mmCIF file of C-alpha atoms and ligand atoms in Angstrom:
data_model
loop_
_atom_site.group_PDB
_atom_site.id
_atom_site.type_symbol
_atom_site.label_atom_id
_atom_site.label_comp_id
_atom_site.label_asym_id
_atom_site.label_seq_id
_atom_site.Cartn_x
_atom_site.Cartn_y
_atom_site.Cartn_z
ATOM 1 C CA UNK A 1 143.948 -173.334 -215.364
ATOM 2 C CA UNK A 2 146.089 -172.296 -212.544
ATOM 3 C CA UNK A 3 146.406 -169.012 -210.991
ATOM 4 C CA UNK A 4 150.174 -168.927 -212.469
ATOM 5 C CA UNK A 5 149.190 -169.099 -216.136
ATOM 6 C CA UNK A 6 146.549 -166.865 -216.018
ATOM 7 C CA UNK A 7 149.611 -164.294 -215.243
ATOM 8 C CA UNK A 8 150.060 -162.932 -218.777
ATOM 9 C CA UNK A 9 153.912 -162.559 -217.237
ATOM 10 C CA UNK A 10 154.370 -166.490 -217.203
ATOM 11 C CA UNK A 11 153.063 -166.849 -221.114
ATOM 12 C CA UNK A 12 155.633 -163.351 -221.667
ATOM 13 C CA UNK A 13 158.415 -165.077 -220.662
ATOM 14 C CA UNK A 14 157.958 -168.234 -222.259
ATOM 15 C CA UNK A 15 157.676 -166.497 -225.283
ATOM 16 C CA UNK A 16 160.973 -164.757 -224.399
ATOM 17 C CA UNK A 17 162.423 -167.625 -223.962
ATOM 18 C CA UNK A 18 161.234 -169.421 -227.527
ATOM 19 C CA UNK A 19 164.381 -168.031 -229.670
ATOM 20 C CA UNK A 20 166.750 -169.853 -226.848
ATOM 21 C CA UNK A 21 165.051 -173.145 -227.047
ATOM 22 C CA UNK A 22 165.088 -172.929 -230.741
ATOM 23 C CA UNK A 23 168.848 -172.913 -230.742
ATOM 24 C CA UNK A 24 169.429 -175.348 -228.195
ATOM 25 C CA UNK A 25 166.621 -177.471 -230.469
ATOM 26 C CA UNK A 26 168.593 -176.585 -233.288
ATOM 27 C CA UNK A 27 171.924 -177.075 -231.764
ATOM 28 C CA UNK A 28 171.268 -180.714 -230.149
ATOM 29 C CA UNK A 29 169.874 -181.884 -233.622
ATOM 30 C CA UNK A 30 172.941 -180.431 -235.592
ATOM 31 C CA UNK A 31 170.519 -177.746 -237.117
ATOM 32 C CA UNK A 32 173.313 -174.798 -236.922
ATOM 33 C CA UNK A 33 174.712 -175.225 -240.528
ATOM 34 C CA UNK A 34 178.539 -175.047 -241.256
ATOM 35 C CA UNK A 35 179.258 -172.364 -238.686
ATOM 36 C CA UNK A 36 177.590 -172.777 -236.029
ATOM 37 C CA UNK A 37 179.162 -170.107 -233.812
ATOM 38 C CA UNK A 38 178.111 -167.352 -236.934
ATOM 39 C CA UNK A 39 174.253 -168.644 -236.569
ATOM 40 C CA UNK A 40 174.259 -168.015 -232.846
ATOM 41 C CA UNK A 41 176.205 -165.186 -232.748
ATOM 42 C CA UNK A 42 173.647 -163.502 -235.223
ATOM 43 C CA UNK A 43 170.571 -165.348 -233.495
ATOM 44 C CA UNK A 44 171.212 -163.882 -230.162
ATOM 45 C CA UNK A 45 172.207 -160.336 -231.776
ATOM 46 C CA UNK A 46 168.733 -160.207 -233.565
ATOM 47 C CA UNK A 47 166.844 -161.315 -230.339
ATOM 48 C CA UNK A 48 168.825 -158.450 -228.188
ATOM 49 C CA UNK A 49 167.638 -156.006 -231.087
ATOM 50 C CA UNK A 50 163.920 -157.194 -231.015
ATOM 51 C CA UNK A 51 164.377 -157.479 -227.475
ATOM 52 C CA UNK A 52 165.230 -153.798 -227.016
ATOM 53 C CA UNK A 53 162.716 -152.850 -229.846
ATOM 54 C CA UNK A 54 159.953 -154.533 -228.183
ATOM 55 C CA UNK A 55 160.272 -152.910 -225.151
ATOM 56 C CA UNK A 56 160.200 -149.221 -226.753
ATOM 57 C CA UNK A 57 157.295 -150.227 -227.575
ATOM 58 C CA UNK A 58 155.448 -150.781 -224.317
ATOM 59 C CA UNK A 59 154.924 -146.911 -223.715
ATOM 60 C CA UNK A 60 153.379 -146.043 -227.696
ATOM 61 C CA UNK A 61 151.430 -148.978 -226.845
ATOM 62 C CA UNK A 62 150.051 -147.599 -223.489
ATOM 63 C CA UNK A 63 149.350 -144.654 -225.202
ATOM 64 C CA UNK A 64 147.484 -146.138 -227.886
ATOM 65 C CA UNK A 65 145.417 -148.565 -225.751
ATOM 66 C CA UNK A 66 145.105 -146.456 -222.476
ATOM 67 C CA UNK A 67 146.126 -149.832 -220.757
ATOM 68 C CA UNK A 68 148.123 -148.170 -217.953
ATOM 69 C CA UNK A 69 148.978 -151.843 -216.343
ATOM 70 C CA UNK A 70 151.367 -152.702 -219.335
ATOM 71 C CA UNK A 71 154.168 -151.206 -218.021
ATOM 72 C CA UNK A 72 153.959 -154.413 -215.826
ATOM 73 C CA UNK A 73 155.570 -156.079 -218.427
ATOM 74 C CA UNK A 74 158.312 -153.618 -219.359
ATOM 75 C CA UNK A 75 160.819 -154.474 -216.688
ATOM 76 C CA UNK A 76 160.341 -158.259 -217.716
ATOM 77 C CA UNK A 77 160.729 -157.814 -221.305
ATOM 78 C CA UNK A 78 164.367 -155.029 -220.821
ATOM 79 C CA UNK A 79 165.567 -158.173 -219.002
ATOM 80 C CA UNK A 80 164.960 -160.677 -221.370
ATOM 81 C CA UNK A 81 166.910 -158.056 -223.933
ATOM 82 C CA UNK A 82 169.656 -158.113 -221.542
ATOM 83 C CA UNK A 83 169.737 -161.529 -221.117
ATOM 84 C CA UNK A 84 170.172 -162.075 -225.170
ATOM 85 C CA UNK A 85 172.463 -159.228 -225.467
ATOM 86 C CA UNK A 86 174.752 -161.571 -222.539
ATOM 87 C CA UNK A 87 174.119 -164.455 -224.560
ATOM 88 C CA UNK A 88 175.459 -162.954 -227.509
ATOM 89 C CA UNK A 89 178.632 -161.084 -225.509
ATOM 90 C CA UNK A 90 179.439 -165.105 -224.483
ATOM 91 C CA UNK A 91 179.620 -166.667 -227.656
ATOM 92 C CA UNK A 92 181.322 -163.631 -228.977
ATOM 93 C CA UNK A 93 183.942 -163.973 -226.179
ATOM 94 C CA UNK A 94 183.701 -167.695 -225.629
ATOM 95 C CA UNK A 95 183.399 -169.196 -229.072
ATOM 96 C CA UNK A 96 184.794 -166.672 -231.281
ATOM 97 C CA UNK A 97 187.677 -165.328 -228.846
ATOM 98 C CA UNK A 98 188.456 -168.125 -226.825
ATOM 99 C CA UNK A 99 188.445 -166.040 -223.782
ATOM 100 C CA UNK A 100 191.609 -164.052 -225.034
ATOM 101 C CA UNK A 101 191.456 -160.620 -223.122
ATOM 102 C CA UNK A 102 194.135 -159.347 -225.547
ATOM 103 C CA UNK A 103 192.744 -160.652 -228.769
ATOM 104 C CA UNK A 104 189.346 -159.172 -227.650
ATOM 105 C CA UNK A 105 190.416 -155.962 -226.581
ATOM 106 C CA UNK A 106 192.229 -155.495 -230.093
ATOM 107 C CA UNK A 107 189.310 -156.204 -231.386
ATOM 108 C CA UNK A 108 187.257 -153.671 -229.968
ATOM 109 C CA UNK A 109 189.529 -150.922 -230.615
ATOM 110 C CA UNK A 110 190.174 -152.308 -234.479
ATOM 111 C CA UNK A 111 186.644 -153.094 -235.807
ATOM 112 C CA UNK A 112 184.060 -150.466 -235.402
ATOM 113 C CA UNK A 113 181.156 -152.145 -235.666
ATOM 114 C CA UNK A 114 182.609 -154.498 -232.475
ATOM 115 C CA UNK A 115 183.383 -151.269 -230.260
ATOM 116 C CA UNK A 116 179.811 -149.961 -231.444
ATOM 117 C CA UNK A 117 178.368 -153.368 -229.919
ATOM 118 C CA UNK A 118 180.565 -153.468 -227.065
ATOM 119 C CA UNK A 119 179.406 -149.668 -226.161
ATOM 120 C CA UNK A 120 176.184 -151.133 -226.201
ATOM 121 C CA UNK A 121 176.586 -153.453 -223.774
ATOM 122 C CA UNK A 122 178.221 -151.888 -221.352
ATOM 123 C CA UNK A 123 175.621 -149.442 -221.276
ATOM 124 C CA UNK A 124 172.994 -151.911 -220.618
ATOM 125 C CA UNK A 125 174.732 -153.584 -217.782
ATOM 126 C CA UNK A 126 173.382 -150.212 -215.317
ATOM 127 C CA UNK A 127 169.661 -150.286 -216.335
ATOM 128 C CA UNK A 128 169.867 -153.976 -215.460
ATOM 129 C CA UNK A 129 171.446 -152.724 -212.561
ATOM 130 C CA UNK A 130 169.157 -151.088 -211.522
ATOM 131 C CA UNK A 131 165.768 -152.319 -212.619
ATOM 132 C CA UNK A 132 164.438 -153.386 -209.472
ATOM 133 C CA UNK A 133 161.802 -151.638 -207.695
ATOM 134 C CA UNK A 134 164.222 -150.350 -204.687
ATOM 135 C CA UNK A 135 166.827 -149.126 -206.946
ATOM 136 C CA UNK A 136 163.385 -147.611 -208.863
ATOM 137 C CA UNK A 137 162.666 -146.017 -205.226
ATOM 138 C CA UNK A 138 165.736 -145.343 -204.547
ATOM 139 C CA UNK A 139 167.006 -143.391 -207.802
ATOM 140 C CA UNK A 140 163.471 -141.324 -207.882
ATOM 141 C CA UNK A 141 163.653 -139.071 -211.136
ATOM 142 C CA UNK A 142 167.317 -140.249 -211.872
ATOM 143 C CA UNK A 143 166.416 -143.782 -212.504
ATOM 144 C CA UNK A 144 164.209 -142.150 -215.283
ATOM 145 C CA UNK A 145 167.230 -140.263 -216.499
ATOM 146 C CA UNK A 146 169.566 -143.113 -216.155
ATOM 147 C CA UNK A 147 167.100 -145.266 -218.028
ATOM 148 C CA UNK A 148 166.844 -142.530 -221.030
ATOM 149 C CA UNK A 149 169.919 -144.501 -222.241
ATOM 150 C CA UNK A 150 167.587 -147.336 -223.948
ATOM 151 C CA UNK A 151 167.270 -144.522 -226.860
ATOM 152 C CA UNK A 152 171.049 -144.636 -227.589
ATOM 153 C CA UNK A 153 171.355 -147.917 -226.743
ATOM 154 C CA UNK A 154 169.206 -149.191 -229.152
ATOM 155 C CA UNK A 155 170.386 -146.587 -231.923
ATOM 156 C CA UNK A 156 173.891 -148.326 -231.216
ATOM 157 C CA UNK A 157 172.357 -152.068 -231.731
ATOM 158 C CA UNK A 158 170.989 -150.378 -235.332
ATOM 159 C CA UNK A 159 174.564 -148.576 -235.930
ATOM 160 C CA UNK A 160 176.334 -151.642 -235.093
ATOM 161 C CA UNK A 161 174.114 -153.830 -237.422
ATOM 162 C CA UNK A 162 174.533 -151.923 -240.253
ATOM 163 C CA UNK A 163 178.407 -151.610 -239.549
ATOM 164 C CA UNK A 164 178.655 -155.219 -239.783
ATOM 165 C CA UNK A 165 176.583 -155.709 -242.577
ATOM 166 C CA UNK A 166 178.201 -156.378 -245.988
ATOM 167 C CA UNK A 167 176.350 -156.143 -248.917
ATOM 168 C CA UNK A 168 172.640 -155.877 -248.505
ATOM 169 C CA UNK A 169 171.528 -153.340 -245.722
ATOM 170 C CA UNK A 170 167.866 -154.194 -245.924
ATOM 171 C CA UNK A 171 167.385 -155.943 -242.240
ATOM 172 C CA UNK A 172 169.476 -153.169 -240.095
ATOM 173 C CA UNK A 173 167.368 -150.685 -242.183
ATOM 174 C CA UNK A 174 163.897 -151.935 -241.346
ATOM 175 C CA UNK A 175 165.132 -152.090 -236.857
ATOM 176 C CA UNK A 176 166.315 -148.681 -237.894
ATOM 177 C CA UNK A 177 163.078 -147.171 -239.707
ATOM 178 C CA UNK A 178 160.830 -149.277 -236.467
ATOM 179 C CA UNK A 179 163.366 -147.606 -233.907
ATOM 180 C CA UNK A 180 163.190 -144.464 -235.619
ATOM 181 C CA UNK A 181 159.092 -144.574 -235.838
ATOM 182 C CA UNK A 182 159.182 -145.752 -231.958
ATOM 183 C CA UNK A 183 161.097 -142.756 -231.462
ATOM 184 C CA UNK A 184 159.231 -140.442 -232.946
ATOM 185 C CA UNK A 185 155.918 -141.565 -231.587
ATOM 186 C CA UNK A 186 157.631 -140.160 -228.181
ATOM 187 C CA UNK A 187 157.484 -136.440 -229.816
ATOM 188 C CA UNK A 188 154.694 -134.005 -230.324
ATOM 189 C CA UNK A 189 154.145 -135.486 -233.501
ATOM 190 C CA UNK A 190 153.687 -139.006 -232.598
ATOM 191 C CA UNK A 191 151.959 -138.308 -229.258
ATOM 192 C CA UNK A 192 149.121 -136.335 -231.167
ATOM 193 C CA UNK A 193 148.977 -139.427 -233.979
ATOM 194 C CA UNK A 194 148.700 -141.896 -230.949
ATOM 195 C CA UNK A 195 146.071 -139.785 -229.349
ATOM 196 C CA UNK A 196 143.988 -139.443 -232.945
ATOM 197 C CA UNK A 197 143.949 -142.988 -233.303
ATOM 198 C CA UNK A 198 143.249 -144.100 -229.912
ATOM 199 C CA UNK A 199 140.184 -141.528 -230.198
ATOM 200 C CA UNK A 200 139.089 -142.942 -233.217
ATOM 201 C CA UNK A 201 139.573 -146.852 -232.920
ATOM 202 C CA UNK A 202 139.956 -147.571 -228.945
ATOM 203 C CA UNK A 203 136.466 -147.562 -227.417
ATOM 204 C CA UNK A 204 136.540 -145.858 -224.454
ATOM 205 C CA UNK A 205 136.546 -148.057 -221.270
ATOM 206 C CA UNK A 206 134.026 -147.268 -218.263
HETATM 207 C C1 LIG B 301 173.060 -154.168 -227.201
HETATM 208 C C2 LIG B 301 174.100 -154.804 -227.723
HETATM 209 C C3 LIG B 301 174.097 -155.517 -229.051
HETATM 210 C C4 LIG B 301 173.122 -155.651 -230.009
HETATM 211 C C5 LIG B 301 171.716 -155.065 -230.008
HETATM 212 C C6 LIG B 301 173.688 -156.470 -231.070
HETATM 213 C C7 LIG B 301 172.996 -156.841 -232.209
HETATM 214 C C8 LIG B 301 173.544 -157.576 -233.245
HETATM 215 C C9 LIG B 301 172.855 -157.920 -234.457
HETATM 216 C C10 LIG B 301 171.428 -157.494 -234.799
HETATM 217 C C11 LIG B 301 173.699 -158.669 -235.210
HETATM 218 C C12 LIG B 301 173.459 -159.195 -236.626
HETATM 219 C C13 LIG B 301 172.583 -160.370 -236.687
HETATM 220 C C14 LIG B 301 172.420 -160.852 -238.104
HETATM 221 O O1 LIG B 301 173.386 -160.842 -238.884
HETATM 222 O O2 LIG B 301 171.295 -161.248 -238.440
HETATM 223 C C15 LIG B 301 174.927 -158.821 -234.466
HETATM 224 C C16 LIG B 301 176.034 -159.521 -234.910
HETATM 225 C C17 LIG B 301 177.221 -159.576 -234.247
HETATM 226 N N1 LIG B 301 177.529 -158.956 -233.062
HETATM 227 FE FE1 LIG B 301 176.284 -157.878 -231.912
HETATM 228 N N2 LIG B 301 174.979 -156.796 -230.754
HETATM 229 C C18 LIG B 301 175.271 -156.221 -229.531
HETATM 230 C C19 LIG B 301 176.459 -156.319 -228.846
HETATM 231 C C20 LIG B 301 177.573 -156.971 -229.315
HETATM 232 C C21 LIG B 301 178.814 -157.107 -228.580
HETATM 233 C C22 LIG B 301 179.070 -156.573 -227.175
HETATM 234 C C23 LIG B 301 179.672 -157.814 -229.366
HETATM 235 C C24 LIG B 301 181.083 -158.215 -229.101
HETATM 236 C C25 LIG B 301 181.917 -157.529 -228.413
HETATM 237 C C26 LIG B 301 178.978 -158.147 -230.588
HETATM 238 C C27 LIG B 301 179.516 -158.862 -231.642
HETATM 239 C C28 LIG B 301 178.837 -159.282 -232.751
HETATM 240 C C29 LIG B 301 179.387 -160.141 -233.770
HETATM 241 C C30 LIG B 301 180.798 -160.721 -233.804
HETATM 242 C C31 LIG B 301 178.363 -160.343 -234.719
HETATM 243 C C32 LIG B 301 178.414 -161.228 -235.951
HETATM 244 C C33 LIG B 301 179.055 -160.582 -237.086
HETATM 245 C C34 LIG B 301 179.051 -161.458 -238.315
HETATM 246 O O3 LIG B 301 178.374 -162.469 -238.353
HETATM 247 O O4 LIG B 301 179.731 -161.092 -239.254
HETATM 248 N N3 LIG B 301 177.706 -157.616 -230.526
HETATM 249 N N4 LIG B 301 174.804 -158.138 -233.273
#
């Protein structure tokens, strides 16, 4: 095997990539169903969710594991969130809006659960921004602030499901209770229940 799949990064974003290739898979072999623009629309708005979700959870996990070197994988995996959450922004504006600024901007201020996801994405567009390692170097402790806004952001992507939801609420609820468990394993609370089970099921590396 080659030094470039033994990077765990390459496998990562392949991975990250899987829900894209499974719509254009989908797409080429007329897979979408009768709307197709509704089963991307909601493919790439789950995938942003997960996205964001997954990434919460490098730190618990670092915690948990003592594996220090996962943050490696952090920056990679915010991206890849990002990268859904412009997916979905493009068939929302492309395909659903036909690239009408007015229409779009009526929208946002009409439909809640659109200027809920919209607030979303505009706040994701600085820790994108600045996710490199200079703007890291060059922010110092205020890139940590600035990046703080993954919390709301992600309670928006649950706030904004939900909104849009119709009947049954099941799905937003279950990214809400993980969000809201992620959340709370950054508190007192969680940080002793991570250390307690790291102590008692993570041997202890030399
Ligand atoms: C971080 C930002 C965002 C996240 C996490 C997010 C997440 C989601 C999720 C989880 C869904 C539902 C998927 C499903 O039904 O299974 C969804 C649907 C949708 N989102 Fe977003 N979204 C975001 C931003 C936006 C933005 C910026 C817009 C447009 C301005 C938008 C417009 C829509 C629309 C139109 C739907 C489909 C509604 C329907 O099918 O009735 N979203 N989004």
């Amino acid at each position: 095997m080659g030094a470039g799949l033994r990077n765990p990064k390459v496998w990562i974003a392949l991975a990250c990539l899987l829900p894209l290739a499974r719509l254009i898979a989908l797409g080429a072999s007329g897979g979408l169903g009768a709307n197709p623009i509704e089963f991307i629309t909601r493919s790439t708005g789950t995938w942003t969710l997960i996205g964001l979700l997954v990434t919460l959870s490098v730190t618990p996990l670092r915690r948990l594991t003592g594996r220090a070197d996962l943050v490696r994988y952090r920056r990679m995996l915010g991206l890849f969130a990002f990268f859904y959450a412009c997916l979905h922004f493009t068939t929302y504006v492309w395909l659903d809006q036909f690239f009408d600024p007015a229409a779009i901007a009526r929208d946002i201020v009409k439909r809640p659960f659109i200027t809920v996801g919209f607030s979303a994405f505009m706040l994701l567009i600085p820790l994108a921004a600045t996710s490199t390692h200079a703007m890291m170097r060059r922010l110092g402790r205020r890139w940590q602030q600035l990046h703080r806004l993954v919390y709301p952001i992600a309670l928006l992507g649950v706030v904004h499901f939900l909104w849009l939801v119709k009947k049954d609420l099941t799905e937003p609820l279950v990214y809400g209770a993980i969000l809201a468990l992620l959340l709370a394993l950054r508190l007192p609370w969680g940080l002793n229940l991570l250390g307690a089970l790291r102590a008692r099921f993570v041997p202890a590396r030399s």
